[in-house]
Coordinates of C-alpha atoms and ligand atoms in Angstrom, one line a residue:
M1 CA 10.4 9.5 16.6
H2 CA 10.3 10.0 12.9
F3 CA 6.6 9.3 12.7
R4 CA 3.4 10.8 14.0
I5 CA 1.0 8.9 16.3
F6 CA -2.3 9.5 18.0
S7 CA -2.5 10.0 21.8
S8 CA -1.5 6.9 23.8
D9 CA -5.1 6.7 25.1
T10 CA -6.3 6.1 21.6
Y11 CA -4.1 2.9 21.3
L12 CA -4.8 1.9 24.9
N13 CA -8.6 2.1 24.3
R14 CA -8.4 0.2 21.1
R15 CA -6.4 -2.6 22.7
T16 CA -8.8 -2.8 25.7
V17 CA -11.8 -3.2 23.3
L18 CA -9.9 -5.9 21.4
R19 CA -8.9 -7.8 24.5
N20 CA -12.4 -7.6 25.9
G21 CA -13.8 -9.0 22.6
L22 CA -11.9 -12.3 23.0
E23 CA -12.4 -15.0 25.6
S24 CA -8.9 -16.2 26.4
G25 CA -5.4 -16.9 25.0
L26 CA -2.7 -14.7 23.5
I27 CA -3.2 -12.2 20.7
L28 CA -0.1 -12.2 18.5
L29 CA 0.1 -9.2 16.2
L30 CA 3.0 -9.1 13.7
G31 CA 4.6 -5.9 12.4
N32 CA 6.3 -6.0 9.0
H33 CA 10.0 -6.3 8.4
A34 CA 12.2 -4.6 5.8
A35 CA 11.8 -6.6 2.6
P36 CA 14.7 -7.1 0.2
M37 CA 14.1 -6.0 -3.4
N38 CA 17.1 -7.3 -5.4
Y39 CA 19.6 -8.0 -2.6
K40 CA 19.3 -8.0 1.2
D41 CA 20.3 -4.4 1.9
N42 CA 18.4 -2.9 -1.0
T43 CA 14.9 -3.0 0.4
Y44 CA 11.4 -2.0 -0.8
H45 CA 10.0 1.1 0.6
F46 CA 8.9 0.1 4.2
R47 CA 5.2 -0.2 4.9
Q48 CA 4.1 -1.2 8.4
D49 CA 1.2 -3.7 8.7
S50 CA -2.0 -1.7 9.1
T51 CA -3.5 -3.7 12.0
F52 CA -0.2 -3.3 13.9
L53 CA -0.4 0.5 13.2
Y54 CA -4.0 0.5 14.4
Y55 CA -3.2 -1.0 17.8
F56 CA 0.4 0.0 18.4
G57 CA 1.1 3.0 16.1
L58 CA 4.8 2.2 15.7
D59 CA 5.9 2.8 12.2
V60 CA 9.3 0.9 12.2
P61 CA 10.3 -2.5 10.9
G62 CA 11.0 -5.6 13.0
L63 CA 8.4 -5.4 15.7
A64 CA 5.7 -7.8 17.0
A65 CA 3.4 -7.6 20.0
V66 CA 1.6 -10.0 22.3
I67 CA -1.6 -9.2 24.3
D68 CA -2.4 -11.7 27.0
V69 CA -6.2 -11.8 27.0
D70 CA -6.5 -13.5 30.4
E71 CA -3.8 -11.5 32.4
G72 CA -4.2 -8.2 30.5
H73 CA -0.4 -8.0 29.9
E74 CA 0.9 -6.4 26.8
C75 CA 4.5 -6.7 25.4
I76 CA 6.2 -5.3 22.3
F77 CA 9.1 -7.3 20.9
G78 CA 11.8 -5.6 19.0
T79 CA 15.6 -5.2 18.7
D80 CA 17.4 -2.1 19.7
L81 CA 20.0 -0.8 17.3
S82 CA 23.7 -1.5 17.8
I83 CA 26.4 1.0 16.8
D84 CA 26.8 -1.1 13.6
D85 CA 23.2 -0.2 12.7
I86 CA 23.4 3.4 14.0
V87 CA 26.3 4.4 11.7
W88 CA 23.9 3.6 8.8
T89 CA 20.6 4.7 10.2
G90 CA 21.5 7.5 12.7
P91 CA 20.3 7.2 16.4
Q92 CA 16.8 5.9 16.8
P93 CA 14.6 5.7 19.9
S94 CA 14.8 2.4 21.8
V95 CA 11.9 -0.1 21.6
N96 CA 11.1 0.8 25.2
D97 CA 10.9 4.5 24.5
M98 CA 8.6 4.0 21.5
A99 CA 6.4 1.5 23.4
Q100 CA 5.9 4.1 26.2
C101 CA 4.5 6.6 23.7
V102 CA 1.7 4.2 22.8
G103 CA 0.9 3.1 26.4
V104 CA 2.9 -0.2 26.5
V105 CA 5.1 -0.6 29.5
T106 CA 6.8 -4.0 28.8
T107 CA 9.2 -4.7 26.0
Q108 CA 11.5 -7.6 25.2
D109 CA 14.0 -8.5 22.6
F110 CA 12.5 -9.9 19.4
N111 CA 14.3 -13.2 19.9
Q112 CA 12.3 -13.8 23.1
I113 CA 9.0 -14.1 21.3
E114 CA 9.5 -17.7 20.1
S115 CA 10.0 -19.1 23.6
I116 CA 7.0 -17.2 25.0
I117 CA 4.7 -18.6 22.2
K118 CA 6.1 -22.1 22.7
K119 CA 5.6 -22.0 26.4
A120 CA 2.0 -20.8 26.0
L121 CA 1.3 -23.6 23.5
K122 CA 2.7 -26.1 25.9
S123 CA 0.3 -25.1 28.6
G124 CA -2.5 -25.5 26.1
R125 CA -3.2 -21.8 25.5
K126 CA -4.7 -20.5 22.2
I127 CA -2.5 -18.2 20.1
H128 CA -4.7 -15.8 18.1
Y129 CA -3.1 -14.5 14.9
L130 CA -4.4 -12.8 11.8
P131 CA -4.0 -14.1 8.2
P132 CA -0.4 -13.4 7.3
Y133 CA 0.4 -12.1 3.8
R134 CA 4.2 -11.6 3.9
H135 CA 6.2 -14.7 3.3
D136 CA 8.8 -14.0 6.0
N137 CA 6.0 -13.6 8.6
I138 CA 4.4 -16.9 7.4
M139 CA 7.7 -18.6 8.0
R140 CA 8.1 -17.0 11.4
L141 CA 4.7 -18.1 12.4
A142 CA 5.4 -21.7 11.2
Q143 CA 8.5 -21.8 13.3
W144 CA 7.0 -20.3 16.5
L145 CA 3.8 -22.3 16.3
D146 CA 5.7 -25.4 15.2
I147 CA 3.3 -26.1 12.2
S148 CA 3.8 -26.1 8.4
T149 CA 3.4 -23.0 6.4
D150 CA 0.3 -24.5 4.9
E151 CA -1.2 -25.0 8.3
V152 CA -0.3 -21.3 9.2
M153 CA -2.5 -20.2 6.3
I154 CA -5.6 -22.1 7.5
Q155 CA -5.4 -21.6 11.2
P156 CA -5.8 -17.8 11.8
S157 CA -8.1 -17.0 14.6
L158 CA -11.7 -16.3 13.4
P159 CA -12.6 -14.4 16.7
L160 CA -9.6 -12.2 16.3
I161 CA -10.3 -11.5 12.6
K162 CA -14.0 -10.6 13.4
N163 CA -13.1 -8.4 16.4
V164 CA -10.4 -6.5 14.5
I165 CA -12.8 -5.9 11.5
S166 CA -15.6 -4.7 13.7
Q167 CA -13.3 -2.2 15.4
R168 CA -11.5 -1.0 12.3
S169 CA -14.7 -0.7 10.2
I170 CA -16.0 2.2 12.4
K171 CA -13.6 5.1 11.9
E172 CA -12.8 7.3 14.9
S173 CA -12.9 11.0 14.5
C174 CA -9.1 11.2 14.7
E175 CA -9.0 8.8 11.8
I176 CA -11.5 10.8 9.7
T177 CA -9.2 13.8 10.1
E178 CA -6.4 11.8 8.7
I179 CA -8.5 10.4 5.8
D180 CA -9.7 13.9 4.9
H181 CA -6.0 14.9 4.7
A182 CA -5.1 11.9 2.6
V183 CA -8.0 12.5 0.2
N184 CA -7.0 16.2 -0.1
L185 CA -3.5 15.0 -1.1
T186 CA -5.2 12.7 -3.6
A187 CA -7.2 15.5 -5.0
D188 CA -4.0 17.4 -5.6
M189 CA -2.6 14.4 -7.5
H190 CA -5.6 14.4 -9.8
L191 CA -5.6 18.2 -10.3
S192 CA -2.0 18.0 -11.4
A193 CA -2.7 15.3 -13.9
M194 CA -5.5 17.4 -15.3
K195 CA -3.4 20.5 -15.5
Y196 CA -0.2 18.9 -17.0
T197 CA -1.9 16.8 -19.7
K198 CA -1.2 17.8 -23.2
P199 CA -1.0 15.8 -26.5
G200 CA 2.5 14.4 -27.2
L201 CA 3.4 13.6 -23.6
K202 CA 4.1 10.1 -22.5
E203 CA 1.8 8.7 -19.8
Y204 CA 4.8 8.2 -17.5
E205 CA 5.5 12.0 -17.6
L206 CA 2.1 12.5 -16.1
V207 CA 2.6 9.7 -13.6
S208 CA 5.7 11.5 -12.3
V209 CA 3.7 14.7 -11.5
V210 CA 0.9 12.7 -9.9
H211 CA 3.4 10.8 -7.7
Q212 CA 5.2 14.0 -6.9
E213 CA 2.0 15.5 -5.3
A214 CA 1.8 12.6 -2.9
I215 CA 5.4 13.0 -1.8
R216 CA 5.1 16.8 -1.7
G217 CA 2.3 16.5 0.8
G218 CA 4.5 14.3 3.1
G219 CA 2.8 11.1 2.0
N220 CA 3.3 8.5 -0.7
L221 CA 1.2 6.3 -2.9
A222 CA -1.6 4.3 -1.4
F223 CA -1.4 1.9 -4.4
P224 CA 0.4 1.9 -7.8
I225 CA -0.8 4.7 -10.0
I226 CA -3.2 3.8 -12.8
L227 CA -2.9 6.5 -15.5
T228 CA -3.7 5.4 -19.0
T229 CA -5.3 6.0 -22.3
D230 CA -6.4 2.4 -22.1
G231 CA -8.9 2.9 -19.3
Q232 CA -10.7 -0.3 -20.2
T233 CA -7.9 -2.2 -18.5
L234 CA -9.1 -1.9 -14.9
H235 CA -5.7 -2.1 -13.1
N236 CA -3.5 -0.9 -15.9
H237 CA 0.1 -0.1 -14.7
Y238 CA 1.7 0.3 -18.2
H239 CA 2.6 4.0 -18.7
G240 CA 4.5 3.9 -22.0
N241 CA 1.9 5.3 -24.4
T242 CA 2.2 8.6 -26.1
I243 CA -1.1 10.5 -25.5
R244 CA -3.0 12.0 -28.4
D245 CA -5.7 14.6 -28.8
G246 CA -9.1 12.8 -29.0
Q247 CA -8.2 10.3 -26.3
M248 CA -9.1 10.3 -22.7
I249 CA -6.9 9.8 -19.7
L250 CA -8.2 7.6 -16.9
C251 CA -6.3 8.4 -13.7
D252 CA -7.0 6.2 -10.6
A253 CA -4.5 7.3 -7.9
G254 CA -4.4 7.9 -4.2
A255 CA -2.1 9.1 -1.6
E256 CA -1.6 7.7 1.8
N257 CA -0.7 10.4 4.2
D258 CA 2.2 10.3 6.7
M259 CA 0.0 8.2 9.1
H260 CA -0.8 5.8 6.3
Y261 CA -4.4 6.7 5.9
A262 CA -5.5 6.3 2.3
G263 CA -7.3 8.3 -0.4
D264 CA -8.5 6.7 -3.7
M265 CA -10.0 8.7 -6.5
T266 CA -10.5 8.3 -10.2
C267 CA -11.0 11.0 -12.8
T268 CA -11.4 10.6 -16.5
F269 CA -10.8 13.6 -18.8
P270 CA -9.9 14.5 -22.4
V271 CA -6.3 14.8 -23.6
G272 CA -7.6 17.8 -25.6
T273 CA -9.8 20.6 -24.2
T274 CA -13.1 18.9 -24.9
F275 CA -14.7 15.4 -24.9
T276 CA -15.9 14.0 -28.2
S277 CA -19.7 13.6 -28.3
R278 CA -19.4 9.9 -28.0
Q279 CA -17.2 10.3 -24.9
K280 CA -19.7 12.8 -23.5
D281 CA -22.5 10.2 -23.9
I282 CA -20.7 7.5 -22.0
Y283 CA -19.2 9.9 -19.4
Q284 CA -22.7 11.3 -18.6
I285 CA -24.0 7.8 -17.9
V286 CA -21.1 7.1 -15.5
L287 CA -21.5 10.4 -13.8
D288 CA -25.3 10.0 -13.4
T289 CA -24.8 6.5 -12.0
H290 CA -22.2 7.9 -9.6
I291 CA -24.4 10.7 -8.4
K292 CA -27.4 8.4 -7.9
A293 CA -25.2 5.9 -6.0
V294 CA -23.9 8.6 -3.7
E295 CA -27.5 9.8 -3.0
M296 CA -28.3 6.4 -1.7
L297 CA -25.5 6.3 0.8
K298 CA -26.9 6.1 4.4
P299 CA -26.9 3.7 7.4
G300 CA -29.0 0.6 7.0
I301 CA -28.9 0.2 3.2
Q302 CA -26.9 -2.7 1.8
Y303 CA -24.1 -1.6 -0.4
R304 CA -25.1 -4.5 -2.7
D305 CA -28.4 -2.8 -3.4
I306 CA -26.6 0.4 -4.4
Y307 CA -24.4 -1.7 -6.6
L308 CA -27.4 -3.3 -8.3
Q309 CA -29.0 0.1 -8.8
A310 CA -25.8 1.3 -10.4
C311 CA -25.8 -1.8 -12.7
R312 CA -29.4 -1.0 -13.8
N313 CA -28.5 2.7 -14.3
I314 CA -25.6 1.8 -16.5
F315 CA -27.7 -0.7 -18.5
N316 CA -30.5 1.7 -19.0
G317 CA -28.1 4.6 -19.9
L318 CA -26.5 2.4 -22.6
K319 CA -30.0 1.5 -23.9
S320 CA -30.4 5.1 -25.1
L321 CA -27.3 4.6 -27.2
H322 CA -28.7 1.2 -28.5
L323 CA -25.8 -0.7 -26.9
T324 CA -28.2 -2.6 -24.7
K325 CA -31.8 -3.8 -25.0
G326 CA -34.5 -5.5 -22.9
D327 CA -35.5 -5.2 -19.2
A328 CA -32.8 -3.9 -16.9
D329 CA -33.8 -6.1 -13.9
E330 CA -33.6 -9.3 -16.1
A331 CA -30.4 -8.1 -17.7
V332 CA -28.7 -7.5 -14.4
A333 CA -29.9 -10.8 -13.0
A334 CA -28.4 -12.5 -16.0
G335 CA -25.1 -10.5 -15.5
A336 CA -25.4 -8.7 -18.8
H337 CA -24.3 -5.4 -17.3
A338 CA -20.9 -7.0 -16.6
M339 CA -20.0 -6.6 -20.3
F340 CA -19.6 -2.9 -19.5
F341 CA -19.2 -2.8 -15.7
Q342 CA -17.0 -5.8 -14.8
C343 CA -16.0 -4.8 -11.2
G344 CA -17.6 -3.8 -8.0
L345 CA -18.9 -0.3 -7.0
G346 CA -16.4 0.3 -4.2
H347 CA -14.7 -0.9 -1.1
M348 CA -13.9 0.1 2.5
M349 CA -11.0 2.5 2.9
G350 CA -8.8 3.4 5.8
L351 CA -5.3 2.4 6.7
D352 CA -5.4 0.2 3.6
V353 CA -6.8 1.5 0.3
H354 CA -8.9 -1.7 0.2
D355 CA -9.3 -1.6 3.9
M356 CA -8.5 -4.9 5.8
E357 CA -8.5 -6.9 2.6
D358 CA -5.7 -9.0 4.2
L359 CA -8.3 -10.2 6.7
G360 CA -10.7 -11.6 4.1
E361 CA -13.3 -10.0 1.9
Q362 CA -16.0 -12.3 3.1
F363 CA -15.6 -10.9 6.6
V364 CA -15.0 -7.3 5.7
G365 CA -17.6 -6.8 3.0
Y366 CA -20.2 -9.6 3.6
T367 CA -21.9 -11.3 6.6
T368 CA -22.6 -14.9 7.5
T369 CA -25.9 -14.7 5.7
L370 CA -24.7 -12.4 2.8
I371 CA -22.4 -14.6 0.8
K372 CA -20.3 -13.5 -2.1
S373 CA -21.7 -14.4 -5.6
T374 CA -19.5 -16.2 -8.1
Q375 CA -21.2 -14.6 -11.1
F376 CA -18.8 -12.7 -13.4
G377 CA -19.2 -9.0 -12.4
I378 CA -20.8 -9.2 -9.0
K379 CA -18.1 -11.6 -7.8
S380 CA -15.8 -8.5 -7.9
L381 CA -18.0 -6.6 -5.5
R382 CA -15.8 -6.1 -2.4
L383 CA -18.4 -4.5 -0.2
A384 CA -22.0 -5.7 -0.1
R385 CA -23.1 -5.5 3.5
E386 CA -25.3 -3.0 5.3
L387 CA -23.7 0.4 5.8
Q388 CA -23.2 1.8 9.3
P389 CA -22.2 5.2 10.6
G390 CA -18.4 5.5 10.7
F391 CA -17.8 3.4 7.5
V392 CA -15.5 5.0 5.0
L393 CA -15.9 3.7 1.5
T394 CA -15.4 4.5 -2.2
V395 CA -18.0 4.9 -4.9
E396 CA -16.5 4.1 -8.3
P397 CA -18.8 3.1 -11.1
G398 CA -17.4 2.8 -14.6
I399 CA -18.1 1.7 -18.1
Y400 CA -15.3 -0.3 -19.9
F401 CA -15.2 -1.6 -23.4
I402 CA -12.9 -4.6 -23.3
P403 CA -12.2 -5.9 -26.8
T404 CA -11.3 -9.4 -25.7
L405 CA -14.4 -9.7 -23.6
I406 CA -16.6 -8.4 -26.4
D407 CA -15.2 -10.9 -28.9
M408 CA -15.5 -13.8 -26.4
W409 CA -19.1 -13.1 -25.3
R410 CA -20.1 -12.4 -28.9
A411 CA -18.7 -15.7 -30.1
E412 CA -20.6 -17.5 -27.3
G413 CA -23.8 -15.5 -28.0
R414 CA -23.8 -14.7 -24.3
C415 CA -26.6 -12.3 -23.1
K416 CA -27.5 -11.7 -26.8
D417 CA -31.0 -10.8 -25.7
F418 CA -29.6 -7.8 -23.8
I419 CA -26.6 -6.7 -25.8
N420 CA -26.5 -5.2 -29.3
Y421 CA -23.3 -6.7 -30.5
E422 CA -23.5 -4.9 -33.9
V423 CA -23.4 -1.5 -32.2
L424 CA -20.9 -2.6 -29.5
E425 CA -18.4 -3.6 -32.2
K426 CA -18.0 0.1 -33.0
Y427 CA -17.0 0.8 -29.4
K428 CA -14.1 -1.6 -29.3
D429 CA -11.6 1.4 -29.5
F430 CA -13.5 3.5 -26.9
S431 CA -11.4 2.6 -23.7
G432 CA -13.1 3.2 -20.4
I433 CA -14.4 5.8 -17.9
R434 CA -14.5 5.7 -14.1
V435 CA -15.5 8.4 -11.6
E436 CA -14.4 7.6 -8.0
E437 CA -14.8 9.5 -4.8
D438 CA -14.5 8.7 -1.1
F439 CA -17.3 9.0 1.5
L440 CA -18.0 8.7 5.2
I441 CA -21.3 7.2 6.3
T442 CA -22.8 9.6 9.0
Q443 CA -25.7 9.1 11.4
D444 CA -28.3 10.2 8.9
G445 CA -26.5 10.0 5.5
H446 CA -23.1 10.6 4.2
R447 CA -20.5 13.2 3.5
I448 CA -17.7 13.4 0.9
L449 CA -14.2 13.1 2.2
G450 CA -11.6 15.7 1.2
R451 CA -11.9 18.3 -1.5
A452 CA -14.2 17.4 -4.4
L453 CA -12.7 17.3 -7.9
P454 CA -14.3 18.8 -11.0
K455 CA -16.5 16.1 -12.3
T456 CA -19.2 17.4 -14.6
I457 CA -18.4 17.6 -18.3
N458 CA -18.5 21.4 -18.1
E459 CA -16.3 21.6 -15.1
I460 CA -13.7 19.3 -16.6
E461 CA -13.7 21.0 -20.0
E462 CA -13.3 24.4 -18.3
L463 CA -10.3 23.1 -16.3
R464 CA -8.8 21.6 -19.5
S465 CA -9.2 24.8 -21.4
K466 CA -7.3 26.9 -18.9
Ligands
LIG501 N1 -7.4 1.9 -6.9 C1 -8.1 0.7 -7.0 C2 -9.5 0.9 -6.7 O1 -10.1 1.9 -7.1 O2 -10.1 0.1 -6.0
MN502 MN1 -9.2 3.8 -7.2
MN503 MN1 -11.2 2.3 -5.2

């Protein structure tokens, strides 16, 4: 096989836990298919569904699987290649051979799945499926289940979603090894950005060296690279600016390794050899906030409380620069910090960079009693719930000066008791700063994943001066 897997016991155990967590019915797990980009045979880079990888490990397109909760049977559905395929792809293992490697003894042709689902439905059995996100799989489900595509979207199985999330949230030690690997590749990506940056280059020239590191390590990108002098735009994928001395680069990039475990880091550094004093002031507030948030990571604490502490730190830090005023608790309750920190503090990470986000943020990051706020700022907090040993998550505070937001709030007089708009006006050309690292929650605290990047002002300036 052209891909690496864990031991078959790993997958067998995971499926046993999943099956035992449900009362009855069939669990239907869909793999992904090759997706056409601009014509049928010119496809996007293939990415297997992460939950399918978690339970079946098979990193090839065109598979699906059924687990019978009542009988304990498991079957992988796929189509063996014909000679018409093999001349283009080379010989590949049969579906049956692959299935054996992950502890599944029964396989059938992909075309058989529809009749099996329809027969189960006829005898009144429940079909548990996860929220689909690919349009072709939504259409497959509509056909197999004989419902509309709208109905497909509202009928995923809540017990299945909850069981998958509770299992995938606690990383096994074999997974931690892979995540450490992915984060190390990610660190290499960032080090190369910091090494190659010099005034006069285009952002895309740096993007190419960052991407190269992920591929050089046998992986690829976990998400599209953000590398920009306009760091205030949170997910900026434009790479056409020429970089100039006096500016900063914000690089948010991550590799997924060959087993599709992700890393996700952000560094912010000067295009020249040193930060300006204004950049240093803001950078130090972000770094202090980051360090304090990391210190708080341990089982039992709600991540929302760490986020709120980060919001207060940012607000108070900016007070020393006269950008903010008033009481930090009141300001954060009013959402004033979101002028500067518009997003959340971090998210779960694993087989997906935003782990399991396809299954629903309310279930991954919140609980039945902890409901997501709709207030600007905190509404973007992806992870809020109590941390547990085995969670893998990012910590990524930032300060962003977004001219459109500044103009809008100023015109509305919004949070004017907490924000000095006169001073803020002078920061409209500042851009943004983020510091992001990845952590494992341990029994009594946390540990950083992968190799740490230089992140103090001195460490960064030293590297930039080499
Ligand atoms: N790379 C997107 C994020 O940091 O969440
Ligand atoms: Mn990131
Ligand atoms: Mn992140």
